[in-house]
Amino acid sequence: MKKMENSFVVSGFVGKDASIHQFSTASVARFPLAINRTEKSGGETTHTSAFINVEAWRKNENTTSFDRLVKGALLTVEGYFKPEEWQDADGVKRNRVAFVATRFYEAVEKEETPAAQEKNSKKGK
């Protein structure tokens, strides 16, 4: 049987400053991450953008990393998907998938490939 892995790595821009909630031993930061995907079909290029809601948990003594969760920051986020189920006040069953960040760091911008660099240098001549 193939091993199934519940993990993700995605890069995007923080959509707004993180909302941080402290509890007795841990804190959680919740923030939207704007992501984008470019697809080419024939001669047409389309861009699809979306926001994903991310939550990051840390022990209270390790929350300094939350300082970089500010609007506009370009981050790479690693984590896993966590399904959640609950009943609302009207007794209706609700569910969602939470994106839990185990690690996040400043994203490294991709460098141009040698072929793209050569193309760009020829345009400048």
Short mmCIF file of C-alpha atoms in Angstrom, two decimals:
data_model
loop_
_atom_site.label_atom_id
_atom_site.label_comp_id
_atom_site.label_asym_id
_atom_site.label_seq_id
_atom_site.Cartn_x
_atom_site.Cartn_y
_atom_site.Cartn_z
CA MET A 1 0.00 0.00 0.00
CA LYS A 2 1.24 3.49 -0.84
CA LYS A 3 2.03 5.81 2.03
CA MET A 4 -0.34 8.78 2.22
CA GLU A 5 1.13 12.01 3.46
CA ASN A 6 -0.81 14.94 4.85
CA SER A 7 1.44 17.92 4.21
CA PHE A 8 1.71 21.07 2.16
CA VAL A 9 4.21 23.74 1.23
CA VAL A 10 2.96 26.95 -0.32
CA SER A 11 4.27 30.47 -0.84
CA GLY A 12 2.16 33.60 -0.83
CA PHE A 13 1.53 37.00 0.64
CA VAL A 14 0.02 37.51 4.10
CA GLY A 15 -3.39 39.10 3.40
CA LYS A 16 -3.69 40.98 6.70
CA ASP A 17 -1.90 41.13 10.04
CA ALA A 18 -2.29 37.89 11.99
CA SER A 19 -4.90 37.64 14.71
CA ILE A 20 -3.07 36.26 17.77
CA HIS A 21 -4.84 34.58 20.68
CA GLN A 22 -3.01 33.56 23.85
CA PHE A 23 -4.02 30.67 26.06
CA SER A 24 -2.44 29.42 29.28
CA THR A 25 0.46 27.51 27.67
CA ALA A 26 0.20 28.19 23.92
CA SER A 27 -0.79 30.84 21.40
CA VAL A 28 -2.33 30.65 17.96
CA ALA A 29 -1.88 33.07 15.07
CA ARG A 30 -4.50 33.02 12.33
CA PHE A 31 -3.94 34.77 9.03
CA PRO A 32 -5.02 34.65 5.38
CA LEU A 33 -2.38 33.78 2.79
CA ALA A 34 -2.89 34.96 -0.81
CA ILE A 35 -1.76 32.34 -3.30
CA ASN A 36 -1.65 32.37 -7.10
CA ARG A 37 -1.39 29.79 -9.84
CA THR A 38 -0.54 30.50 -13.48
CA GLU A 39 -1.73 28.07 -16.13
CA LYS A 40 -1.05 28.10 -19.86
CA SER A 41 -3.44 26.53 -22.33
CA GLY A 42 -2.54 26.99 -25.96
CA GLY A 43 -1.58 30.64 -26.33
CA GLU A 44 -3.68 31.79 -23.38
CA THR A 45 -2.37 32.36 -19.85
CA THR A 46 -4.75 32.46 -16.89
CA HIS A 47 -4.05 33.42 -13.29
CA THR A 48 -6.10 31.95 -10.47
CA SER A 49 -5.79 33.57 -7.06
CA ALA A 50 -7.23 32.53 -3.72
CA PHE A 51 -6.88 33.12 0.00
CA ILE A 52 -6.28 30.23 2.36
CA ASN A 53 -6.77 30.60 6.10
CA VAL A 54 -3.74 29.45 8.05
CA GLU A 55 -3.26 28.85 11.76
CA ALA A 56 0.06 28.48 13.53
CA TRP A 57 0.40 27.25 17.12
CA ARG A 58 3.40 27.95 19.34
CA LYS A 59 4.22 27.60 23.02
CA ASN A 60 3.92 31.02 24.64
CA GLU A 61 7.68 31.35 25.07
CA ASN A 62 8.21 30.76 21.29
CA THR A 63 5.89 33.33 19.72
CA THR A 64 8.52 35.76 18.40
CA SER A 65 8.11 34.22 14.93
CA PHE A 66 4.57 35.68 14.90
CA ASP A 67 6.18 39.12 14.40
CA ARG A 68 6.65 38.39 10.69
CA LEU A 69 2.95 37.64 10.12
CA VAL A 70 2.13 41.11 8.82
CA LYS A 71 0.15 42.18 5.78
CA GLY A 72 2.20 41.98 2.58
CA ALA A 73 4.95 39.68 3.90
CA LEU A 74 5.97 37.05 1.33
CA LEU A 75 6.20 33.72 3.17
CA THR A 76 6.68 30.04 2.52
CA VAL A 77 4.42 28.03 4.80
CA GLU A 78 4.83 24.32 5.58
CA GLY A 79 2.18 22.37 7.42
CA TYR A 80 -0.69 19.91 7.28
CA PHE A 81 -4.44 19.79 6.73
CA LYS A 82 -6.69 19.27 9.77
CA PRO A 83 -10.38 18.42 9.27
CA GLU A 84 -12.72 19.98 11.85
CA GLU A 85 -16.40 19.25 12.57
CA TRP A 86 -18.82 21.00 14.94
CA GLN A 87 -22.46 21.89 15.43
CA ASP A 88 -23.49 25.52 15.28
CA ALA A 89 -25.95 27.18 17.68
CA ASP A 90 -28.88 25.95 15.52
CA GLY A 91 -27.67 22.34 15.69
CA VAL A 92 -26.49 22.32 12.06
CA LYS A 93 -23.39 20.21 11.42
CA ARG A 94 -20.53 22.25 10.02
CA ASN A 95 -17.08 21.27 8.78
CA ARG A 96 -13.96 22.80 7.30
CA VAL A 97 -10.38 21.95 6.60
CA ALA A 98 -7.88 24.01 8.59
CA PHE A 99 -4.39 24.63 7.24
CA VAL A 100 -2.03 24.28 10.19
CA ALA A 101 1.42 25.82 9.74
CA THR A 102 4.21 23.90 11.42
CA ARG A 103 6.86 26.18 9.93
CA PHE A 104 6.89 29.48 8.05
CA TYR A 105 9.74 31.62 6.81
CA GLU A 106 10.56 34.42 4.39
CA ALA A 107 10.06 33.13 0.85
CA VAL A 108 13.04 33.07 -1.46
CA GLU A 109 12.22 34.72 -4.75
CA LYS A 110 12.83 32.44 -7.73
CA GLU A 111 15.78 33.37 -9.88
CA GLU A 112 15.48 33.38 -13.62
CA THR A 113 16.65 30.28 -15.45
CA PRO A 114 19.69 30.69 -17.72
CA ALA A 115 17.44 30.48 -20.83
CA ALA A 116 15.17 33.26 -19.52
CA GLN A 117 18.20 35.40 -18.62
CA GLU A 118 19.62 34.97 -22.13
CA LYS A 119 16.25 35.91 -23.67
CA ASN A 120 16.03 39.05 -21.52
CA SER A 121 19.60 40.11 -22.30
CA LYS A 122 18.88 39.81 -26.06
CA LYS A 123 15.82 42.04 -25.64
CA GLY A 124 18.00 44.76 -24.13
CA LYS A 125 20.42 44.83 -27.13
#
